[in-house]
Short mmCIF file of C-alpha atoms in Angstrom, two decimals:
data_model
loop_
_atom_site.label_atom_id
_atom_site.label_comp_id
_atom_site.label_asym_id
_atom_site.label_seq_id
_atom_site.Cartn_x
_atom_site.Cartn_y
_atom_site.Cartn_z
CA UNK A 1 2.07 -5.61 -6.75
CA UNK A 2 1.09 -7.36 -9.39
CA UNK A 3 2.25 -10.83 -9.29
CA UNK A 4 2.35 -13.69 -12.27
CA UNK A 5 0.81 -16.46 -12.58
CA UNK A 6 0.51 -19.80 -13.78
CA UNK A 7 -2.84 -20.48 -14.43
CA UNK A 8 -1.80 -24.31 -14.19
CA UNK A 9 1.02 -23.71 -16.73
CA UNK A 10 3.92 -25.10 -14.36
CA UNK A 11 6.66 -23.59 -16.49
CA UNK A 12 6.51 -20.40 -14.63
CA UNK A 13 9.46 -20.69 -12.24
CA UNK A 14 9.14 -20.19 -8.85
CA UNK A 15 9.82 -17.06 -6.96
CA UNK A 16 9.38 -15.58 -3.72
CA UNK A 17 8.83 -11.83 -4.06
CA UNK A 18 9.78 -9.61 -1.11
CA UNK A 19 8.59 -5.85 -1.45
CA UNK A 20 10.33 -3.32 0.49
CA UNK A 21 8.08 -0.56 1.18
CA UNK A 22 11.66 1.99 2.64
CA UNK A 23 9.40 4.78 4.18
CA UNK A 24 10.80 8.20 5.63
CA UNK A 25 9.88 7.26 9.01
CA UNK A 26 8.53 3.88 9.13
CA UNK A 27 9.79 0.90 6.54
CA UNK A 28 7.60 -2.42 6.00
CA UNK A 29 8.16 -6.09 4.17
CA UNK A 30 4.88 -7.85 2.94
CA UNK A 31 5.72 -10.99 0.56
CA UNK A 32 4.19 -13.65 -1.80
CA UNK A 33 5.07 -16.07 -3.68
CA UNK A 34 4.45 -16.18 -7.55
CA UNK A 35 2.90 -19.40 -8.21
CA UNK A 36 0.22 -18.31 -5.07
CA UNK A 37 0.24 -14.72 -5.87
CA UNK A 38 -3.13 -14.30 -4.39
CA UNK A 39 -1.84 -14.62 -0.92
CA UNK A 40 0.03 -11.80 0.34
CA UNK A 41 1.61 -11.61 3.32
CA UNK A 42 2.84 -8.76 5.49
CA UNK A 43 5.76 -8.80 8.09
CA UNK A 44 4.39 -8.08 11.41
CA UNK A 45 7.03 -9.22 13.54
CA UNK A 46 9.89 -7.29 14.63
CA UNK A 47 12.58 -7.35 17.12
CA UNK A 48 12.66 -4.68 18.76
CA UNK A 49 15.30 -4.15 22.68
CA UNK A 50 14.70 -7.57 24.65
CA UNK A 51 14.49 -9.78 21.35
CA UNK A 52 16.48 -9.88 18.42
CA UNK A 53 13.90 -12.41 16.61
CA UNK A 54 9.63 -12.93 16.02
CA UNK A 55 8.50 -12.12 19.83
CA UNK A 56 9.14 -8.69 19.37
CA UNK A 57 7.36 -5.93 18.62
CA UNK A 58 4.14 -6.26 16.85
CA UNK A 59 3.15 -3.49 13.95
CA UNK A 60 2.36 -2.98 9.83
CA UNK A 61 6.03 -1.02 9.90
CA UNK A 62 8.68 -0.70 11.51
CA UNK A 63 10.94 2.47 12.37
CA UNK A 64 13.23 4.06 10.08
CA UNK A 65 15.49 5.09 12.44
CA UNK A 66 19.87 3.31 13.07
CA UNK A 67 21.77 4.13 16.12
CA UNK A 68 25.72 3.07 16.46
CA UNK A 69 27.23 2.52 19.44
CA UNK A 70 30.90 0.71 19.94
CA UNK A 71 29.13 -2.91 19.53
CA UNK A 72 27.67 -1.74 15.91
CA UNK A 73 23.78 -0.58 16.19
CA UNK A 74 20.62 -1.20 15.87
CA UNK A 75 17.64 -0.39 14.68
CA UNK A 76 13.87 -0.03 14.40
CA UNK A 77 11.63 -0.83 17.73
CA UNK A 78 15.21 -1.71 18.98
CA UNK A 79 16.01 1.66 20.43
CA UNK A 80 15.01 3.20 23.35
CA UNK A 81 12.27 6.14 23.11
CA UNK A 82 15.05 8.71 24.48
CA UNK A 83 18.91 8.70 23.16
CA UNK A 84 20.27 9.77 19.40
CA UNK A 85 19.84 7.95 16.88
CA UNK A 86 19.67 8.89 12.68
CA UNK A 87 16.47 9.38 11.16
CA UNK A 88 15.27 10.38 7.87
CA UNK A 89 18.03 9.28 6.12
CA UNK A 90 16.62 8.12 3.38
CA UNK A 91 15.93 11.52 1.72
CA UNK A 92 19.94 11.78 1.88
CA UNK A 93 20.14 10.32 -1.13
CA UNK A 94 18.81 12.52 -3.68
CA UNK A 95 20.42 15.71 -3.25
CA UNK A 96 18.14 17.04 -6.11
CA UNK A 97 15.32 17.13 -3.42
CA UNK A 98 15.00 19.89 -0.51
CA UNK A 99 17.74 17.71 1.30
CA UNK A 100 15.45 16.62 3.88
CA UNK A 101 14.94 20.79 5.06
CA UNK A 102 11.02 22.41 4.98
CA UNK A 103 10.09 25.32 7.68
CA UNK A 104 8.02 22.98 9.37
CA UNK A 105 11.30 20.69 10.16
CA UNK A 106 12.67 24.11 11.01
CA UNK A 107 10.20 25.52 13.07
CA UNK A 108 9.36 21.72 14.81
CA UNK A 109 13.08 19.79 15.35
CA UNK A 110 13.45 16.54 16.66
CA UNK A 111 16.05 17.04 19.03
CA UNK A 112 17.09 13.28 19.34
CA UNK A 113 17.44 12.96 15.85
CA UNK A 114 21.27 12.57 14.97
CA UNK A 115 22.92 15.56 12.52
CA UNK A 116 22.88 14.67 8.79
CA UNK A 117 26.65 14.05 8.74
CA UNK A 118 26.98 13.01 11.42
CA UNK A 119 29.90 10.29 11.17
CA UNK A 120 28.21 8.61 8.37
CA UNK A 121 27.07 9.77 4.58
CA UNK A 122 23.25 8.31 3.77
CA UNK A 123 24.46 6.12 1.71
CA UNK A 124 26.26 4.20 5.07
CA UNK A 125 22.82 4.80 6.74
CA UNK A 126 20.86 3.54 4.53
CA UNK A 127 22.63 0.50 3.59
CA UNK A 128 23.13 -0.62 6.98
CA UNK A 129 19.72 -0.21 7.40
CA UNK A 130 17.70 -2.25 4.93
CA UNK A 131 20.53 -4.91 5.36
CA UNK A 132 18.84 -5.16 9.40
CA UNK A 133 15.80 -4.97 7.00
CA UNK A 134 16.56 -8.06 5.02
CA UNK A 135 18.40 -10.82 7.65
CA UNK A 136 14.89 -9.74 9.31
CA UNK A 137 12.83 -10.82 5.79
CA UNK A 138 15.08 -13.61 5.51
CA UNK A 139 14.48 -15.16 9.73
CA UNK A 140 10.86 -14.91 8.87
CA UNK A 141 10.85 -16.76 5.46
CA UNK A 142 12.97 -19.28 7.52
CA UNK A 143 10.50 -19.51 9.84
CA UNK A 144 7.56 -19.77 7.15
CA UNK A 145 8.22 -21.79 4.64
CA UNK A 146 10.74 -25.19 4.96
CA UNK A 147 14.19 -25.26 4.61
CA UNK A 148 13.78 -27.25 0.72
CA UNK A 149 11.26 -24.45 -0.73
CA UNK A 150 14.08 -21.63 0.55
CA UNK A 151 17.37 -24.04 -1.26
CA UNK A 152 15.06 -24.47 -4.13
CA UNK A 153 13.14 -21.20 -4.85
CA UNK A 154 14.91 -18.00 -5.38
CA UNK A 155 15.05 -14.65 -3.38
CA UNK A 156 13.42 -11.26 -5.48
CA UNK A 157 13.28 -8.08 -3.51
CA UNK A 158 11.50 -5.03 -4.85
CA UNK A 159 11.96 -1.50 -3.55
CA UNK A 160 9.89 1.34 -3.53
CA UNK A 161 11.36 4.79 -4.16
CA UNK A 162 9.52 8.54 -4.38
CA UNK A 163 7.84 9.62 -7.56
CA UNK A 164 10.35 13.28 -7.31
CA UNK A 165 13.42 11.42 -7.10
CA UNK A 166 16.49 11.30 -9.95
CA UNK A 167 18.00 9.80 -11.81
CA UNK A 168 21.39 9.24 -9.73
CA UNK A 169 18.74 8.09 -6.68
CA UNK A 170 17.13 6.17 -7.90
CA UNK A 171 21.08 4.56 -8.80
CA UNK A 172 21.47 5.07 -5.01
CA UNK A 173 19.21 3.11 -3.77
CA UNK A 174 20.14 0.48 -5.88
CA UNK A 175 23.78 0.47 -5.25
CA UNK A 176 22.43 0.58 -1.48
CA UNK A 177 20.25 -2.00 -1.81
CA UNK A 178 23.05 -3.96 -3.96
CA UNK A 179 25.55 -4.04 -0.79
CA UNK A 180 22.73 -5.13 1.82
CA UNK A 181 22.62 -7.72 -0.24
CA UNK A 182 19.31 -7.43 -1.54
CA UNK A 183 20.22 -9.10 -5.60
CA UNK A 184 21.95 -7.50 -8.48
CA UNK A 185 21.09 -7.38 -11.83
CA UNK A 186 16.85 -7.98 -13.27
CA UNK A 187 16.39 -9.43 -8.81
CA UNK A 188 16.36 -6.91 -8.35
CA UNK A 189 13.79 -4.25 -8.32
CA UNK A 190 12.89 -0.55 -8.04
CA UNK A 191 9.27 0.88 -8.92
CA UNK A 192 7.86 3.73 -7.75
CA UNK A 193 5.64 4.95 -4.30
CA UNK A 194 2.92 6.26 -5.14
CA UNK A 195 2.52 3.80 -8.38
CA UNK A 196 2.93 0.37 -6.33
CA UNK A 197 0.43 2.40 -4.42
CA UNK A 198 -2.04 3.68 -6.49
CA UNK A 199 -2.23 -0.05 -8.35
CA UNK A 200 -2.47 -1.64 -4.77
CA UNK A 201 -5.44 0.77 -3.90
CA UNK A 202 -7.85 0.59 -6.82
CA UNK A 203 -7.27 -2.72 -7.19
CA UNK A 204 -8.19 -3.66 -2.73
CA UNK A 205 -11.55 -0.60 -3.80
CA UNK A 206 -12.46 -2.25 -6.99
CA UNK A 207 -14.11 1.81 -7.61
CA UNK A 208 -16.95 1.15 -10.17
CA UNK A 209 -16.53 4.52 -10.98
CA UNK A 210 -14.17 4.49 -12.57
CA UNK A 211 -13.43 4.38 -15.86
CA UNK A 212 -10.77 4.58 -18.92
CA UNK A 213 -9.41 7.76 -19.29
CA UNK A 214 -10.25 8.90 -15.62
CA UNK A 215 -7.89 11.22 -13.90
CA UNK A 216 -6.47 10.99 -10.44
CA UNK A 217 -4.86 12.58 -8.24
CA UNK A 218 -2.94 10.29 -5.35
CA UNK A 219 -1.28 11.82 -1.90
CA UNK A 220 -0.04 9.24 -0.79
CA UNK A 221 0.49 11.14 3.65
CA UNK A 222 2.85 9.05 5.78
CA UNK A 223 4.84 10.28 9.07
CA UNK A 224 7.79 12.13 7.18
CA UNK A 225 6.72 13.29 3.39
CA UNK A 226 3.46 13.45 1.81
CA UNK A 227 3.94 12.83 -2.00
CA UNK A 228 1.89 13.91 -5.07
CA UNK A 229 0.81 12.36 -8.87
CA UNK A 230 -1.76 13.02 -11.38
CA UNK A 231 -2.44 9.74 -13.17
CA UNK A 232 -4.67 8.71 -16.19
CA UNK A 233 -6.76 4.90 -15.74
CA UNK A 234 -5.31 3.80 -19.94
CA UNK A 235 -7.00 0.00 -19.01
CA UNK A 236 -8.76 -1.39 -17.03
CA UNK A 237 -8.72 -5.19 -18.46
CA UNK A 238 -7.38 -7.68 -18.71
CA UNK A 239 -5.22 -6.32 -15.47
CA UNK A 240 -5.71 -2.51 -14.11
CA UNK A 241 -2.41 -0.17 -15.48
CA UNK A 242 -2.59 3.40 -15.31
CA UNK A 243 0.00 6.34 -16.73
CA UNK A 244 1.72 9.13 -15.11
CA UNK A 245 -0.49 12.13 -16.02
CA UNK A 246 1.57 14.90 -14.14
CA UNK A 247 4.49 15.46 -12.81
CA UNK A 248 4.44 14.87 -8.84
CA UNK A 249 5.23 17.12 -6.23
CA UNK A 250 6.00 16.65 -3.06
CA UNK A 251 7.54 18.05 1.18
CA UNK A 252 8.00 17.28 4.57
CA UNK A 253 4.73 17.56 5.94
CA UNK A 254 4.04 13.75 7.32
CA UNK A 255 2.45 13.53 10.55
CA UNK A 256 5.80 13.33 12.35
CA UNK A 257 5.15 16.81 12.55
CA UNK A 258 2.03 16.61 14.49
CA UNK A 259 3.27 14.65 16.74
CA UNK A 260 6.96 17.63 17.23
CA UNK A 261 3.78 20.46 17.75
CA UNK A 262 1.97 18.49 20.07
CA UNK A 263 4.92 18.53 22.22
CA UNK A 264 5.78 21.92 21.94
CA UNK A 265 2.00 22.74 23.13
CA UNK A 266 2.16 21.10 26.44
CA UNK A 267 5.97 22.53 26.62
CA UNK A 268 4.59 25.63 26.43
CA UNK A 269 1.50 24.79 28.33
CA UNK A 270 2.87 22.96 31.90
CA UNK A 271 6.93 22.96 31.40
CA UNK A 272 6.00 25.18 35.11
CA UNK A 273 3.84 22.56 36.35
CA UNK A 274 5.89 21.12 39.16
CA UNK A 275 3.90 17.83 38.47
CA UNK A 276 5.92 17.87 34.92
CA UNK A 277 8.90 15.51 34.12
CA UNK A 278 10.12 13.64 31.27
CA UNK A 279 8.27 10.88 32.60
CA UNK A 280 4.61 12.78 32.61
CA UNK A 281 5.75 13.99 28.72
CA UNK A 282 6.70 10.59 27.39
CA UNK A 283 3.38 8.68 28.21
CA UNK A 284 1.68 12.34 26.13
CA UNK A 285 3.50 12.04 24.00
CA UNK A 286 2.47 7.69 23.17
CA UNK A 287 -1.24 8.55 24.24
CA UNK A 288 -1.50 11.26 22.28
CA UNK A 289 -0.14 8.57 18.87
CA UNK A 290 -3.10 6.86 20.20
CA UNK A 291 -5.69 8.52 21.31
CA UNK A 292 -4.92 12.37 20.49
CA UNK A 293 -7.38 12.43 24.13
CA UNK A 294 -6.04 11.83 27.44
CA UNK A 295 -2.56 12.62 29.29
CA UNK A 296 -2.42 11.33 32.57
CA UNK A 297 -0.52 12.48 35.11
CA UNK A 298 -0.39 16.56 35.69
CA UNK A 299 -2.60 18.39 38.53
CA UNK A 300 -5.09 19.67 38.14
CA UNK A 301 -5.55 23.07 36.59
CA UNK A 302 -9.51 23.80 35.36
CA UNK A 303 -7.74 26.79 33.41
CA UNK A 304 -5.42 24.46 30.96
CA UNK A 305 -8.20 21.53 31.36
CA UNK A 306 -6.39 19.33 33.58
CA UNK A 307 -9.64 17.49 35.51
CA UNK A 308 -8.59 14.40 37.65
CA UNK A 309 -4.96 14.55 36.78
CA UNK A 310 -5.91 14.18 33.19
CA UNK A 311 -5.61 16.63 30.40
CA UNK A 312 -8.61 16.75 27.83
CA UNK A 313 -7.21 18.19 24.37
CA UNK A 314 -10.62 20.35 23.09
CA UNK A 315 -11.22 20.46 19.67
CA UNK A 316 -9.81 24.03 19.52
CA UNK A 317 -6.82 22.90 20.16
CA UNK A 318 -6.65 19.55 18.22
CA UNK A 319 -7.27 22.59 16.14
CA UNK A 320 -4.40 24.22 16.10
CA UNK A 321 -2.12 21.30 16.30
CA UNK A 322 -3.31 19.91 12.76
CA UNK A 323 -3.80 23.27 11.69
CA UNK A 324 -0.12 24.11 10.12
CA UNK A 325 0.43 20.20 8.98
CA UNK A 326 -3.11 20.03 7.02
CA UNK A 327 -2.64 23.71 5.60
CA UNK A 328 0.93 22.35 4.26
CA UNK A 329 -0.95 19.50 2.29
CA UNK A 330 -3.69 21.12 0.58
CA UNK A 331 -1.01 23.45 -0.54
CA UNK A 332 0.26 20.82 -1.94
CA UNK A 333 -2.98 19.00 -3.09
CA UNK A 334 -3.99 22.52 -4.61
CA UNK A 335 -0.05 22.56 -6.45
CA UNK A 336 -1.12 19.14 -7.92
CA UNK A 337 -4.44 20.01 -9.01
CA UNK A 338 -3.44 22.76 -11.09
CA UNK A 339 -0.67 20.87 -12.36
CA UNK A 340 -2.62 18.34 -14.12
CA UNK A 341 -4.06 19.65 -17.54
CA UNK A 342 -7.45 17.25 -17.66
CA UNK A 343 -10.26 17.05 -15.21
CA UNK A 344 -9.19 15.27 -11.88
CA UNK A 345 -11.95 13.43 -11.20
CA UNK A 346 -11.20 11.63 -7.34
CA UNK A 347 -8.13 12.36 -4.95
CA UNK A 348 -7.25 9.03 -3.19
CA UNK A 349 -5.58 8.97 -0.25
CA UNK A 350 -2.93 6.40 0.63
CA UNK A 351 -0.09 5.93 3.67
CA UNK A 352 -0.72 6.46 7.77
CA UNK A 353 -1.50 10.14 7.55
CA UNK A 354 -3.54 9.83 4.47
CA UNK A 355 -5.86 7.59 6.58
CA UNK A 356 -6.59 10.47 8.84
CA UNK A 357 -10.36 11.76 9.35
CA UNK A 358 -8.85 14.93 9.59
CA UNK A 359 -7.15 15.44 7.18
CA UNK A 360 -9.70 13.48 4.92
CA UNK A 361 -12.50 16.22 5.57
CA UNK A 362 -10.27 19.08 5.48
CA UNK A 363 -8.40 18.33 1.74
CA UNK A 364 -12.92 17.60 0.99
CA UNK A 365 -13.93 20.83 2.09
CA UNK A 366 -10.58 22.48 -0.17
CA UNK A 367 -12.14 20.79 -3.13
CA UNK A 368 -15.48 20.74 -2.60
CA UNK A 369 -16.43 23.29 -5.12
CA UNK A 370 -14.28 21.71 -8.17
CA UNK A 371 -16.27 18.50 -7.41
CA UNK A 372 -13.27 16.29 -6.60
CA UNK A 373 -14.40 13.41 -4.82
CA UNK A 374 -11.65 12.54 -2.03
CA UNK A 375 -11.51 8.95 -1.00
CA UNK A 376 -9.64 6.84 1.17
CA UNK A 377 -7.68 3.33 0.41
CA UNK A 378 -8.75 0.64 2.50
CA UNK A 379 -6.12 -0.56 4.61
CA UNK A 380 -4.04 2.10 2.76
CA UNK A 381 -0.98 2.03 5.89
CA UNK A 382 0.40 -1.51 4.31
CA UNK A 383 0.97 0.20 0.48
CA UNK A 384 3.09 -2.68 -0.36
#
């Protein structure tokens, strides 16, 4: 995101810009002041089940989940690992898309997910979740800035939406954000997710081999969705500018499905084991998300690769877990390249899943015969 600078000109109005990366499975916040746009601060502290303030979980992103009770609702890290919660409700704002369904979603469902229309529509869920994000953003600013500065400085929110969303879905997002207290009219900004990601990534990479007129495919691979769109570089100086070269496409094939496939892998292999229980499953899932290597708490079984109570995943095991998801991503990439009339010079990977070495190498192999470079953005998980 580009912020206006004053260059010593005090006539430029001072503002605080709060960027909201409202994701399908995870969301993020980052802020900056227009007088000091080079200083951009991501929010990494979130409330959890034990703390409602800034002493809770530390993470670049917070789960896009909400759970209701008679006492109100919990959100993000406040929700325990088990129990019904609303997930993926962002996708309900655009009825012109797949409606939150895909082959992977049907084959590997999440048993903790509340039914999409269980008691509340998507706009209510989005409004309540964005309200929680807004309240936390204001709490962070009160902690970071003097009260006098907050009183005299307007705060403007910028929220991202998928490039493939309809005008109606973008209007719904704006309406939810307004109801969540993020501003109205010109003080609330709605921008395209991939465009924001591309501008950030290209600026951070400062690629010396990108020239005006070059066309590239942006692959924004997150937890729930993988979205692609093609851009052409229209200017490098005085500021980087890009324009759409081909409409985008996407699907529900993000990294969340790796966890779901691993969950099924464990149940198929170990559910009959006398040592198998929910605690072992929970620990296994946590370790898979972090290391994807070992699972403690199992009885030794050489046939299943368990030794000294630990399961070691072979390269073949990992490939089988990744293959269904990666195959769908590669299909999207090839379709996007075909839809782009101009020659594609590079594929730029952003998003949390976009930083996967396995995914990058798989895409690189799939397009090797076309001479297309595959690049990963530095710190691509934090796009806002």
